[in-house]
XYZ file of N, CA and C in Angstrom:
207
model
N 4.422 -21.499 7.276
C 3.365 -21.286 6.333
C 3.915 -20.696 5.042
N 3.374 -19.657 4.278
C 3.302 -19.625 3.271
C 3.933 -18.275 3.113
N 3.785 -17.648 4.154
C 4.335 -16.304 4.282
C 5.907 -16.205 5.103
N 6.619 -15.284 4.848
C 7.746 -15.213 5.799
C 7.997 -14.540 6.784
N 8.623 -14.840 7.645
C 8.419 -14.327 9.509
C 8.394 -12.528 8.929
N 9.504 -12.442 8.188
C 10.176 -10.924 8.194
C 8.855 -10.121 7.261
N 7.830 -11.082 6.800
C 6.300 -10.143 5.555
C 5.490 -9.957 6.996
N 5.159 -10.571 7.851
C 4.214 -11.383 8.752
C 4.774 -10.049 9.638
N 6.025 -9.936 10.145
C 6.254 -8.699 10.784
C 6.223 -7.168 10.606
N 6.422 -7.347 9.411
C 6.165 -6.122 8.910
C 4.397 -5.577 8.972
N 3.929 -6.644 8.593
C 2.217 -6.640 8.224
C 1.739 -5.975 9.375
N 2.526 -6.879 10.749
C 2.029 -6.671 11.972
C 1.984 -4.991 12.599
N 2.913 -4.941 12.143
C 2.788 -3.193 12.064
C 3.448 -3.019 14.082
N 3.453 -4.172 14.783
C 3.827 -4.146 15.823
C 5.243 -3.517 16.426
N 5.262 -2.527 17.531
C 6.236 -1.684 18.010
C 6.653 -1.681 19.060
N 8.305 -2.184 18.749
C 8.971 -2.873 19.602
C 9.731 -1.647 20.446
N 10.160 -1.425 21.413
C 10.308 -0.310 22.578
C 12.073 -0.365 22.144
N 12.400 0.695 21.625
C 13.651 1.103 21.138
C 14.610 0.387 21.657
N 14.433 0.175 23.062
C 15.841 0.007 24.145
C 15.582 -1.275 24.134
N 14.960 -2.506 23.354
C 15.352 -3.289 23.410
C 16.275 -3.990 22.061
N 16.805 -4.872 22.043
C 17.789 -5.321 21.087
C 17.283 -6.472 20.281
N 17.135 -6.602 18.919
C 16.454 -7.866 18.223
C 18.118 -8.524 17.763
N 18.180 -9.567 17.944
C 18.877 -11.117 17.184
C 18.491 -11.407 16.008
N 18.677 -10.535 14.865
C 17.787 -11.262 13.704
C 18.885 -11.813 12.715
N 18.254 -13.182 11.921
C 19.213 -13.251 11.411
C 19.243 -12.917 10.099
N 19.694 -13.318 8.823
C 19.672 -12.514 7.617
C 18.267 -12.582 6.734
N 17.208 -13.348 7.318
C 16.043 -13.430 6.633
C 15.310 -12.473 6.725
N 15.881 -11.370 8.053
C 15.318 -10.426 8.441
C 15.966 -8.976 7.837
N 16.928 -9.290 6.904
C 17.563 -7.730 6.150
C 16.771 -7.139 5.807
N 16.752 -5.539 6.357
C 16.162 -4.211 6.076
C 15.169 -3.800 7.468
N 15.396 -4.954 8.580
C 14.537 -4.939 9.538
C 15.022 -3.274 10.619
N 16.086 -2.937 10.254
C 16.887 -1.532 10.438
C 16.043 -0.529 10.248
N 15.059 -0.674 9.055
C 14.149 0.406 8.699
C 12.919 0.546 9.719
N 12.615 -0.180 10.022
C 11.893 -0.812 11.401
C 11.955 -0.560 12.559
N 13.005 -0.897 12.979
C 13.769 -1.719 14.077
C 15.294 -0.926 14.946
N 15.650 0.172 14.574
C 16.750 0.997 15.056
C 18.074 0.378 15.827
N 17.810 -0.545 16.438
C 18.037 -1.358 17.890
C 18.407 -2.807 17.344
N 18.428 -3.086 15.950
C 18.565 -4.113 15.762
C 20.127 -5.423 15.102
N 20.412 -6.367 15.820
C 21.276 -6.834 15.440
C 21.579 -7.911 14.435
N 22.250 -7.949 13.001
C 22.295 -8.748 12.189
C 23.473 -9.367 11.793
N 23.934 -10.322 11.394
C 25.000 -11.170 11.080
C 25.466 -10.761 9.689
N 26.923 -10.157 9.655
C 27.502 -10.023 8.718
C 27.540 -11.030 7.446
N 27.448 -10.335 6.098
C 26.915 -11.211 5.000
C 28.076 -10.998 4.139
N 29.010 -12.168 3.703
C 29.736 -12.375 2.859
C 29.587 -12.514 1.515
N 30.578 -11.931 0.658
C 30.353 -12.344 -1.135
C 31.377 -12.576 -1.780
N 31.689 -12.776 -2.750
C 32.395 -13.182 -3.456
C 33.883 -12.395 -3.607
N 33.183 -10.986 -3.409
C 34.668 -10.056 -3.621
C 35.144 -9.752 -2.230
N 34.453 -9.783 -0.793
C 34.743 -9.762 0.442
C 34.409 -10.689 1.392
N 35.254 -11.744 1.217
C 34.677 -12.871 2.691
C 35.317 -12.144 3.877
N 34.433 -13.049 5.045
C 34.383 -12.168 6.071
C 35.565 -12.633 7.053
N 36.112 -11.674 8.005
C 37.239 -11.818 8.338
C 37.335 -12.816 9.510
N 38.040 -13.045 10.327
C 38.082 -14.430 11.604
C 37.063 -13.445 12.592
N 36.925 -12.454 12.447
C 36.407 -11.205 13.682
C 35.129 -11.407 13.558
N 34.508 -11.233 11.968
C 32.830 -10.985 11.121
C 32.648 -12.925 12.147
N 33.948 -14.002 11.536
C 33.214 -15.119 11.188
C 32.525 -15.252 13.012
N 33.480 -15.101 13.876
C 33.313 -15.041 15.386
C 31.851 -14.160 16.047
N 31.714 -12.875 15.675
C 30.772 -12.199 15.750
C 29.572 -13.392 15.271
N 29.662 -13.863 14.140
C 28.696 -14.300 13.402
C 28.172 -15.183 14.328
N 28.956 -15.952 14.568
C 29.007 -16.972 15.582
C 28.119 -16.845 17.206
N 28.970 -15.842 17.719
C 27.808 -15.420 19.152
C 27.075 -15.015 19.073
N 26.174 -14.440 17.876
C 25.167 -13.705 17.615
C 24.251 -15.248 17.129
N 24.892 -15.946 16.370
C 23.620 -17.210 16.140
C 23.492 -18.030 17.575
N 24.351 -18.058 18.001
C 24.248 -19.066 19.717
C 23.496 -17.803 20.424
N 23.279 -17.219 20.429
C 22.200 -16.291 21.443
C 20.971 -16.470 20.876
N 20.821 -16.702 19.089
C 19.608 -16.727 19.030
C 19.315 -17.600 18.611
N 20.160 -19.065 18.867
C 19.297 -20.328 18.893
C 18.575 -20.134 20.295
N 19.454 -19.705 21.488
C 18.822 -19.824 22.964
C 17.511 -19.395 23.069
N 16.989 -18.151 22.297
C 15.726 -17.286 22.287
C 14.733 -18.259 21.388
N 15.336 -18.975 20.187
C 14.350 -19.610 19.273
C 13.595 -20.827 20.052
């Protein structure tokens, strides 16, 4: 729709039980303020690309959360 998952969640005001772990991916930055418990994919730029370690991480963290999507 018209709105984005990460406005729509916030709106929701809904509270997720600490001890569990969120997969989010970067559409969801600042979800930390939120979210304590939460895991995000390292974000590369121009003056620091990310290392074979970030790119790998990056990697098992999106294959876990295609499985959940």
């Amino acid at each position: 729709g018209k709105k984005h998952d990460f406005r729509i969640f916030k709106e929701s005001k809904l509270r997720i039980n600490e001890k569990i772990i969120i997969n989010a991916d970067t559409g969801y930055t600042g979800i930390l303020k939120f979210h304590k418990n939460s895991v995000l994919p390292k974000k590369r730029s121009k003056k620091n690309p990310l290392s074979g370690k970030d790119k790998r991480n990056n990697k098992k963290l999106s294959s876990q959360r295609v499985l959940t999507e």
